[in-house]
Coordinates of C-alpha atoms in Angstrom, one line a residue:
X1 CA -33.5 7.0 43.8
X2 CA -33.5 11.0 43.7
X3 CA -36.2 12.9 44.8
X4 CA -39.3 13.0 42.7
X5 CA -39.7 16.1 40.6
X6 CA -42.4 16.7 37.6
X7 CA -40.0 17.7 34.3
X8 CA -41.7 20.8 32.2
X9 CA -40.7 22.0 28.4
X10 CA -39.1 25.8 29.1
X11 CA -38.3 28.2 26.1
X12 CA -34.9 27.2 24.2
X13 CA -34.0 30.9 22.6
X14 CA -32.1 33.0 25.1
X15 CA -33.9 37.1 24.4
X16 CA -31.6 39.7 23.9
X17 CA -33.5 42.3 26.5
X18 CA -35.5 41.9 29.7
X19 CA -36.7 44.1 32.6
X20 CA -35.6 41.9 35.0
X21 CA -33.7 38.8 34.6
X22 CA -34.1 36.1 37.8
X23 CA -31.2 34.2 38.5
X24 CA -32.5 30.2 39.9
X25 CA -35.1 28.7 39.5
X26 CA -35.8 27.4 42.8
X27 CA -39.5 28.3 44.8
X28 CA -37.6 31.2 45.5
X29 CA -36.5 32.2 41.8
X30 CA -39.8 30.7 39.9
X31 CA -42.1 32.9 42.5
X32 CA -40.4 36.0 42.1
X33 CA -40.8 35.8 38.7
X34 CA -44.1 34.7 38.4
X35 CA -45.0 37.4 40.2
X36 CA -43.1 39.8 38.4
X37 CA -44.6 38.1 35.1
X38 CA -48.1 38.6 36.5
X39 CA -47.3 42.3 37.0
X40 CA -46.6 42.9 33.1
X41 CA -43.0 43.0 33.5
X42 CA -40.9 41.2 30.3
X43 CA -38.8 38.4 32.9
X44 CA -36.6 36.1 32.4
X45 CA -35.8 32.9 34.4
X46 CA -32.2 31.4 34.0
X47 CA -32.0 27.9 35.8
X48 CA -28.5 26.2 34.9
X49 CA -30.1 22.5 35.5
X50 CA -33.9 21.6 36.0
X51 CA -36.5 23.8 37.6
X52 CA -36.7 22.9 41.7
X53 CA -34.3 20.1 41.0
X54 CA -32.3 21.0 44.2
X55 CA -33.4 22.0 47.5
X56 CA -37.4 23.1 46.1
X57 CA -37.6 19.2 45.8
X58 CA -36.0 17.5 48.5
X59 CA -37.4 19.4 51.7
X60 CA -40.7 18.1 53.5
X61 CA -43.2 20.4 51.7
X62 CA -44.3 22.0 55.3
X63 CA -46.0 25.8 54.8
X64 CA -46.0 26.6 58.2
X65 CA -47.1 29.5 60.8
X66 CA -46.1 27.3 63.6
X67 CA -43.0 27.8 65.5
X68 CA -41.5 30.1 63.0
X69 CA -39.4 32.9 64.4
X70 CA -41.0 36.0 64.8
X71 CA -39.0 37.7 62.0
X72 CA -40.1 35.0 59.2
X73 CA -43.6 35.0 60.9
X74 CA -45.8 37.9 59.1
X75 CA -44.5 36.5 55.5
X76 CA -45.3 32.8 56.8
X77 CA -48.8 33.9 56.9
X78 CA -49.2 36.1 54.0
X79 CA -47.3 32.8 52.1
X80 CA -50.3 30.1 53.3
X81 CA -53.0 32.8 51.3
X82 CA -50.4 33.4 48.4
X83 CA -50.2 29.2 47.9
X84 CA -53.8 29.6 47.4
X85 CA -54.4 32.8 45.2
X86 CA -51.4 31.0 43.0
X87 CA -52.9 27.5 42.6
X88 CA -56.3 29.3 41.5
X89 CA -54.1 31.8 38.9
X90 CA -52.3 29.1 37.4
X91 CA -54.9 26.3 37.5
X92 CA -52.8 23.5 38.5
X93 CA -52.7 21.6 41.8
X94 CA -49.7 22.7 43.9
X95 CA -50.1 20.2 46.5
X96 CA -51.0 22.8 48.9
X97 CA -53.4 21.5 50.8
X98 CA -54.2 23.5 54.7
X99 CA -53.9 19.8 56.6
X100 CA -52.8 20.9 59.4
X101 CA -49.6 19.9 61.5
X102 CA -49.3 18.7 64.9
X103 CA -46.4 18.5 67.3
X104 CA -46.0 16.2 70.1
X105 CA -43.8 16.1 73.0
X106 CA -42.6 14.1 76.0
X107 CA -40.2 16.3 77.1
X108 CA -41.9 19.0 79.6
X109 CA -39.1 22.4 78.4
X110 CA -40.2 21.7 74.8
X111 CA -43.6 22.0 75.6
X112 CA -42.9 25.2 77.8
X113 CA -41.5 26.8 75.0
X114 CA -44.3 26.2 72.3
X115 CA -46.4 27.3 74.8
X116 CA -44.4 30.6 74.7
X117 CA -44.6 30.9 71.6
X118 CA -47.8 30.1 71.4
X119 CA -48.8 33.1 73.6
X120 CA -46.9 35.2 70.9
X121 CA -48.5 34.2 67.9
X122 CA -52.1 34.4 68.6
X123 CA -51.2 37.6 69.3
X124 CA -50.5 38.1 65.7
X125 CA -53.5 36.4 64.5
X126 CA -52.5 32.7 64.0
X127 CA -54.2 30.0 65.4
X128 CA -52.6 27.9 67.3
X129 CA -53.8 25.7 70.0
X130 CA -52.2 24.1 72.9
X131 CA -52.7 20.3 73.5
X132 CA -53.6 18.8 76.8
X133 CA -52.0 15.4 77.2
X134 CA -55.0 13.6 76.6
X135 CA -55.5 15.5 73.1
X136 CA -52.0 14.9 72.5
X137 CA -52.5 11.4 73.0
X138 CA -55.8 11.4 70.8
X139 CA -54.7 13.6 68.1
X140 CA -51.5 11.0 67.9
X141 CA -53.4 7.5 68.4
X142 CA -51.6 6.4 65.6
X143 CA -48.8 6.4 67.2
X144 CA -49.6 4.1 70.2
X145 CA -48.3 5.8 72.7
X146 CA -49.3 8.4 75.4
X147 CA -48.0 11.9 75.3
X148 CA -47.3 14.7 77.8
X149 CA -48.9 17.6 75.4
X150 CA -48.5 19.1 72.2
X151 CA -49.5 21.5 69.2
X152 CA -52.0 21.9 66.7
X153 CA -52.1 24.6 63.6
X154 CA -55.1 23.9 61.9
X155 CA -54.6 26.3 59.0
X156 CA -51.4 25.4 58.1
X157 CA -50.4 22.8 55.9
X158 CA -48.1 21.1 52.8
X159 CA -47.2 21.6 49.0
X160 CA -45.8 18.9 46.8
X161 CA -41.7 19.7 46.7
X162 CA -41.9 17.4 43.1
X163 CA -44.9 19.5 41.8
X164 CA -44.4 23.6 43.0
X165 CA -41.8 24.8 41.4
X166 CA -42.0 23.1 37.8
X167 CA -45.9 24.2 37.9
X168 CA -44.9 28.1 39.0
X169 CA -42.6 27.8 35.9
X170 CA -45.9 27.3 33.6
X171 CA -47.7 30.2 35.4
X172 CA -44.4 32.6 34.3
X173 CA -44.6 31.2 30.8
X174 CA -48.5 31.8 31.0
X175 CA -48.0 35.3 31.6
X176 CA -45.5 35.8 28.9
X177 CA -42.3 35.3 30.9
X178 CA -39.2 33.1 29.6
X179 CA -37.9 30.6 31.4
X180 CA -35.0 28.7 30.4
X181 CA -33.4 25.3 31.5
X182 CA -30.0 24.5 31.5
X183 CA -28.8 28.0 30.9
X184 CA -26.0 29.3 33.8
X185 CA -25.6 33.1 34.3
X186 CA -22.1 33.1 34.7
X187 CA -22.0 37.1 35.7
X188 CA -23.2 40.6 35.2
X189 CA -22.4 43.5 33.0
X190 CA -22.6 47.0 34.6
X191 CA -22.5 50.5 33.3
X192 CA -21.6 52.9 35.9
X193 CA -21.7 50.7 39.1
X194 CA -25.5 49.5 38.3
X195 CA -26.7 46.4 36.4
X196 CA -26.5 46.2 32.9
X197 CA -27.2 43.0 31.5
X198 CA -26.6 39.2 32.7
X199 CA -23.7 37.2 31.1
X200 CA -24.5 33.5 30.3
X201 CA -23.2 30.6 28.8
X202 CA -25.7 31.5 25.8
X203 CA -25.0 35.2 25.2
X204 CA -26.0 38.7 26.9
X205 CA -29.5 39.7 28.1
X206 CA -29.3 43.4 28.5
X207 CA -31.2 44.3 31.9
X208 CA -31.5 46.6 34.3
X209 CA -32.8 44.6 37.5
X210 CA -31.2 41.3 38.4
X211 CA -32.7 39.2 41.5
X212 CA -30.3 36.4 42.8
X213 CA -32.2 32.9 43.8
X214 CA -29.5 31.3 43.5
X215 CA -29.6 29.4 46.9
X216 CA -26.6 27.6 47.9
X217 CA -25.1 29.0 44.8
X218 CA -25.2 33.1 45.9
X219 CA -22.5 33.1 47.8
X220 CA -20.2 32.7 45.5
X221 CA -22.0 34.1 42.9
X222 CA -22.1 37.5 45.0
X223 CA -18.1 36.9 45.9
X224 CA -17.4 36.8 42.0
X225 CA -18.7 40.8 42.1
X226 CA -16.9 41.6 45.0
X227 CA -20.1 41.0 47.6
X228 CA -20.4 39.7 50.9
X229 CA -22.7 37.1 51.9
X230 CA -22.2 35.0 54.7
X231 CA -23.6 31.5 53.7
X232 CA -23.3 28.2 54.7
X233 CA -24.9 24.4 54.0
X234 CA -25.6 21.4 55.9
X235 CA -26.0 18.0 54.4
X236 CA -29.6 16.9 54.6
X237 CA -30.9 13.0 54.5
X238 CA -34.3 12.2 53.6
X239 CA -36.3 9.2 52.3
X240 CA -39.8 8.2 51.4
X241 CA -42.0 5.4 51.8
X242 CA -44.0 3.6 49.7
X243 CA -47.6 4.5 49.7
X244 CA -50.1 2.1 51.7
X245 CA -49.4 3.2 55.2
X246 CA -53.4 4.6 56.6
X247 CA -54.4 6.7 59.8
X248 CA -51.1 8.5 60.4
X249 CA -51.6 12.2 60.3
X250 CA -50.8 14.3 57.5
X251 CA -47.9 16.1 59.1
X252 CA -46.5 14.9 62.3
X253 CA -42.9 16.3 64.1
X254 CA -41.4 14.7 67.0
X255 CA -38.2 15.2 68.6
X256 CA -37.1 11.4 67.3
X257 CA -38.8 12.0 63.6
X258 CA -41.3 14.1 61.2
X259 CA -43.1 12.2 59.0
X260 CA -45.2 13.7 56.1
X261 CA -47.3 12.8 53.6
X262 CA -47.1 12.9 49.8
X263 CA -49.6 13.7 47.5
X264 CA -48.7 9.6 46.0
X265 CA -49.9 8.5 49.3
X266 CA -46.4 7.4 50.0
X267 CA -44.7 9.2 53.6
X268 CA -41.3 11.7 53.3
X269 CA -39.3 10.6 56.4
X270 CA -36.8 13.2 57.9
X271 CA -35.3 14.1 61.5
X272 CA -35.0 17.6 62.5
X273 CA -32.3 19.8 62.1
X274 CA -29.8 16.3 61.9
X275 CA -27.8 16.6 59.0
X276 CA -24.2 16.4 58.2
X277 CA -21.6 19.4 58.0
X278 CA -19.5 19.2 54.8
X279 CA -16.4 21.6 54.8
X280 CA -16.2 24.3 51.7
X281 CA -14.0 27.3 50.8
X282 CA -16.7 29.7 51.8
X283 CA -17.6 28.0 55.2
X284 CA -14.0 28.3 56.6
X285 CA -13.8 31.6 55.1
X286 CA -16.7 32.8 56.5
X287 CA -16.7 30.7 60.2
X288 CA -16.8 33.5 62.0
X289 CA -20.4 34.5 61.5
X290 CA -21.4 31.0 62.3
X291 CA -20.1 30.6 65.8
X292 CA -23.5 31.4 67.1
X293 CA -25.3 29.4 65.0
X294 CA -22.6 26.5 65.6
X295 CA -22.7 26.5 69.3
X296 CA -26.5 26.5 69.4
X297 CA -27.2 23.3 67.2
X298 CA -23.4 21.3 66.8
X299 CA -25.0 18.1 68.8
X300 CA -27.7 17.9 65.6
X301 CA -24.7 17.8 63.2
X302 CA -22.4 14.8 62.2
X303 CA -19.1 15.4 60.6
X304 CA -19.1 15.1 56.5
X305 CA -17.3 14.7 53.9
X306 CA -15.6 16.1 50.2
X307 CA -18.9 16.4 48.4
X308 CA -19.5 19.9 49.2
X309 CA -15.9 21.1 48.6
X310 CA -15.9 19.1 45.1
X311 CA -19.9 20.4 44.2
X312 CA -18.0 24.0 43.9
X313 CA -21.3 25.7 45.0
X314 CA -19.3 27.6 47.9
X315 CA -16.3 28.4 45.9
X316 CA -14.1 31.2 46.1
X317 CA -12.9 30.9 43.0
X318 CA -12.8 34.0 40.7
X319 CA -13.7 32.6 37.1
X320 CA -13.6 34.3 33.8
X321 CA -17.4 35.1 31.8
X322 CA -16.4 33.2 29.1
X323 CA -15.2 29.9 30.2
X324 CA -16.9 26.6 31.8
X325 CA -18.0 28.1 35.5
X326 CA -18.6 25.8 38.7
X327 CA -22.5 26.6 37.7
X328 CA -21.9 24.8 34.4
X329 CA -19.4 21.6 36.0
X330 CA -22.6 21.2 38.5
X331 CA -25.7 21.3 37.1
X332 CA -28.0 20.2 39.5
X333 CA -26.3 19.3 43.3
X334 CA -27.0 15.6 44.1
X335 CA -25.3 14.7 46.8
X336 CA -25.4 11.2 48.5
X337 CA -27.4 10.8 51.2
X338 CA -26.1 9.6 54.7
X339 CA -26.7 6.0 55.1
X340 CA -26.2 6.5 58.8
X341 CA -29.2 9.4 59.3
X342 CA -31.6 7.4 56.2
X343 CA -31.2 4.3 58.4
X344 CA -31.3 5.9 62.1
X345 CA -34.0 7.8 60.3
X346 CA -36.1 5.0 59.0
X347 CA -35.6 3.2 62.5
X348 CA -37.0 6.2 64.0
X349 CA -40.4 6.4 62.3
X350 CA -41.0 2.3 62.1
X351 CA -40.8 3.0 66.1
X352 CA -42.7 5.8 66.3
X353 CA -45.6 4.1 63.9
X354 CA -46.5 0.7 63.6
X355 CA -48.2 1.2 60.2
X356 CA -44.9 1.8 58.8
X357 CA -43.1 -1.1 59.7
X358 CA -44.0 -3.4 56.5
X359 CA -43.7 0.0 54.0
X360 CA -40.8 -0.3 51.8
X361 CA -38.5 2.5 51.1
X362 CA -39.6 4.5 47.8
X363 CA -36.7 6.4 47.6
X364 CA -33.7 8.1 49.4
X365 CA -31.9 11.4 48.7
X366 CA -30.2 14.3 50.3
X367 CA -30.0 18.1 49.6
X368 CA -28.1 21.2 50.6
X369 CA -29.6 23.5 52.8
X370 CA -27.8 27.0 52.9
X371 CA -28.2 29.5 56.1
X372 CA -27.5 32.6 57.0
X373 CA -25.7 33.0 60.4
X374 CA -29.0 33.9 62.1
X375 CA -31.3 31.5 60.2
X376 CA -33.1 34.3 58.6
X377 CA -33.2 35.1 54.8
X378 CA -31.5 37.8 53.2
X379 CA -34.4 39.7 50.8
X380 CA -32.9 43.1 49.9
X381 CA -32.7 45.4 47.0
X382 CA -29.6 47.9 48.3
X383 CA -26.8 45.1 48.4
X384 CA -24.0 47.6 46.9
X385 CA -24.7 47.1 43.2
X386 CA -28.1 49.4 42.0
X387 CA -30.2 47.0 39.7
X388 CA -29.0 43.8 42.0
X389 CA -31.4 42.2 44.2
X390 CA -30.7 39.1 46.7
X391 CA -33.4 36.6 48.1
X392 CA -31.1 33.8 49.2
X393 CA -30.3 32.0 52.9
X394 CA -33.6 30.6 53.5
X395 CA -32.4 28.5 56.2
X396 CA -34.5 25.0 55.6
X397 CA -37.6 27.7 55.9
X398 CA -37.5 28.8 52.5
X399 CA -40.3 26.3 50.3
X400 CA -43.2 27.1 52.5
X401 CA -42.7 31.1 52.6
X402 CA -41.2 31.0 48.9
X403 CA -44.2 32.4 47.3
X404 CA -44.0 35.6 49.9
X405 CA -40.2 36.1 49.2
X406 CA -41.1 36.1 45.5
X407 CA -44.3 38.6 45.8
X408 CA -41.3 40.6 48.4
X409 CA -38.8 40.9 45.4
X410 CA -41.9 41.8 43.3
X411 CA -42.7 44.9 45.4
X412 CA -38.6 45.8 45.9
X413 CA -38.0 45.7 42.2
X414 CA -41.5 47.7 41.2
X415 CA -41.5 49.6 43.4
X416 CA -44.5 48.9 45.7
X417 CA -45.6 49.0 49.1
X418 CA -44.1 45.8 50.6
X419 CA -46.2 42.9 51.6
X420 CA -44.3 42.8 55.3
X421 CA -41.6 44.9 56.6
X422 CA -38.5 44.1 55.2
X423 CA -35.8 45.9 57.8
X424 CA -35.2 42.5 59.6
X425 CA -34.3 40.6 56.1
X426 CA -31.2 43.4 54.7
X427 CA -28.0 42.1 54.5
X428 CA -26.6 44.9 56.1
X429 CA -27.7 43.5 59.6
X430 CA -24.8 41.1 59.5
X431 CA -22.2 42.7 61.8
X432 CA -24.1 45.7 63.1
X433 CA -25.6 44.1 66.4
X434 CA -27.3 41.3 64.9
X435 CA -24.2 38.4 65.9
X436 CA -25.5 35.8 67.9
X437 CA -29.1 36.3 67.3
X438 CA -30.4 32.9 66.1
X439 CA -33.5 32.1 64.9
X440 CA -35.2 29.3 67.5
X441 CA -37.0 27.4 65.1

């Protein structure tokens, strides 16, 4: 079974004009329109499958303060109060729910270095408290086990992955934005070097500001107009349990397993950072910028397969604007989960927790998480084409700080005072000093 995601009616009647046409409709792509939508600006969403029917549904959920690195940090926090001021806007439940999530560790460096980062962040405001090992080993009784210390960050928390982005997509069409399903922009029109208008596989929209969400997809997107950005994907396993399991907390990460829970009652199941590594055209072509990335977490990855390579969402391939693109042969990327990492996965957590071990599995699936070479997102509105701005390469980080990337485009494109600095997320930094900087969490 896939991930669970909440279908919505979109519009069906492509317009011929926007102010600003939003390329995916990811947490990313639906939040920066939404945003934009809420401002008075005539949007349009193009999604060429499902709203959040790729990575926006298959991660954990997590909106986190905690560990983050301290260039995603101020729009981590800003995101957690943004979750909340949308929920109450569109008058649907999100999920997001501030829960909590502790962290619990055996292994004494680990420890060492939340602690440091510990002594960062509260510096900047967040609350974050050390554990001692006997409120390690309270705070984690359902696990059975003592523990040498720990973390707890009581204000952040979760959203529902099957719920956010489909229910954002009602708040754009509240506020009179367009949103459209199964509509692929396959390129853009210019007039004089800027943005023109956005070519899709329905017609023309004449605009003057394009923002491209396209997650794993911008790469190639960008390549097609002659731009650079170095992105790569990593195979992701995850499955869920059936509801039924009681007294587990509602976010828990360990080195062996992170276990979360739904807003069913059932339990997402997922090991960090282990995933497998599936060649594609813009990977090898791009390899060099990884080599840092690479050498800092090859033991978490597992060698892959063909699925990326035939998915064509890291092409290099240089297709015409009116002909099928690799948007329109792969509507929605699926791919199959590892059966190695669900098993080792689901082994994992029936250790860890003894009220999982008579919880069937619910469901299993896997997703395709792009990066940027130092695990922090691109969000910039001077990429070499005026009218053309890129919010892509959130790294696995991007669903919980999606709502602050989206009010970020919103303030690049109207002109605003930002909501966070924004020098540490340009794309220019890639090859000017910033090789081998990568994020630690």
């Amino acid at each position: 079974m896939p991930a669970p995601l909440l279908e919505i009616e979109t519009h069906s009647e492509l317009p011929d004009q926007a102010d600003c046409v939003v390329i995916g409709g990811g947490i990313v792509g639906v939040s920066a329109a939404y945003w934009l939508a809420r401002a008075g600006q005539n949007v349009v969403l193009l999604e060429k499958g499902r709203i959040g029917a790729e990575q926006s549904s298959r991660n954990w959920g997590w909106c986190r303060q905690q560990n983050r690195d301290a260039r995603e940090l101020p729009l981590s926090t800003r995101s957690l109060a943004l979750w909340e001021e949308m929920s109450a806007d569109i008058g649907a439940d999100l999920g997001f729910r501030r829960c909590g999530l502790l962290y619990l560790s055996n292994d004494p460096d680990e420890i060492e270095g939340w602690a440091k980062w510990g002594r960062f962040a509260r510096g900047e405001g967040v609350d974050t408290r050390m554990l001692t090992p006997e409120e390690a080993t309270e705070h984690g009784a359902a696990t059975g086990q003592r523990w040498q210390g720990g973390v707890w960050s009581p204000s952040d928390g979760v959203a529902d992955p099957s719920r956010a982005a489909p229910l954002i997509a009602r708040g754009i069409m509240a506020h009179g934005g367009t949103v459209m399903q199964g509509c692929a922009a396959r390129g853009l029109e210019t007039e004089v070097g800027a943005v023109s208008g956005v070519i899709t596989e329905r017609g023309t929209i004449r605009t003057r500001v394009v923002v491209m969400a396209g997650g794993a997809w911008a790469s190639s997107f960008l390549h097609r107009h002659g731009i650079g950005f170095p992105q790569a994907a990593v195979r992701s396993s995850i499955l869920s349990v059936a509801p039924g399991a009681e007294g587990l907390p509602r976010a828990l990460h360990t080195a062996a397993v992170s276990v979360t829970r739904r807003g069913d009652g059932a339990h997402t199941l997922a090991v960090s950072g282990l995933a497998n590594l599936d060649p594609t055209p813009g990977a090898l072509a791009g390899a060099r910028h990884f080599l840092p990335m690479f050498a800092k977490r090859w033991r978490a990855l597992r060698p892959g397969g063909a699925q990326a390579w035939r998915a064509g969402f890291e092409t290099r391939e240089i297709w015409a604007f009116d002909r099928e693109t690799p948007m329109e042969r792969s509507r929605i990327l699926d791919p199959r989960p590892s059966k190695a990492l669900i098993d080792l996965t689901l082994k994992r957590a029936r250790s860890l927790l003894p009220a999982l071990r008579n919880i069937p599995v619910q469901a299993q699936w896997a997703g395709y998480i792009d990066s940027t070479p130092d695990g922090v997102p691109v969000i910039d509105a001077d990429i070499g084409t005026p009218g053309l701005v890129l919010a892509a390469g959130l790294s696995g980080h991007g669903f919980g700080i999606g709502p602050g990337v989206g009010h970020l485009v919103a303030d690049m494109v109207l002109g605003r005072a930002p909501i966070c600095e924004t020098a540490q997320y340009r794309l220019g930094r890639f090859g000017k000093g910033q090789w081998g900087k990568v994020a630690e969490f």
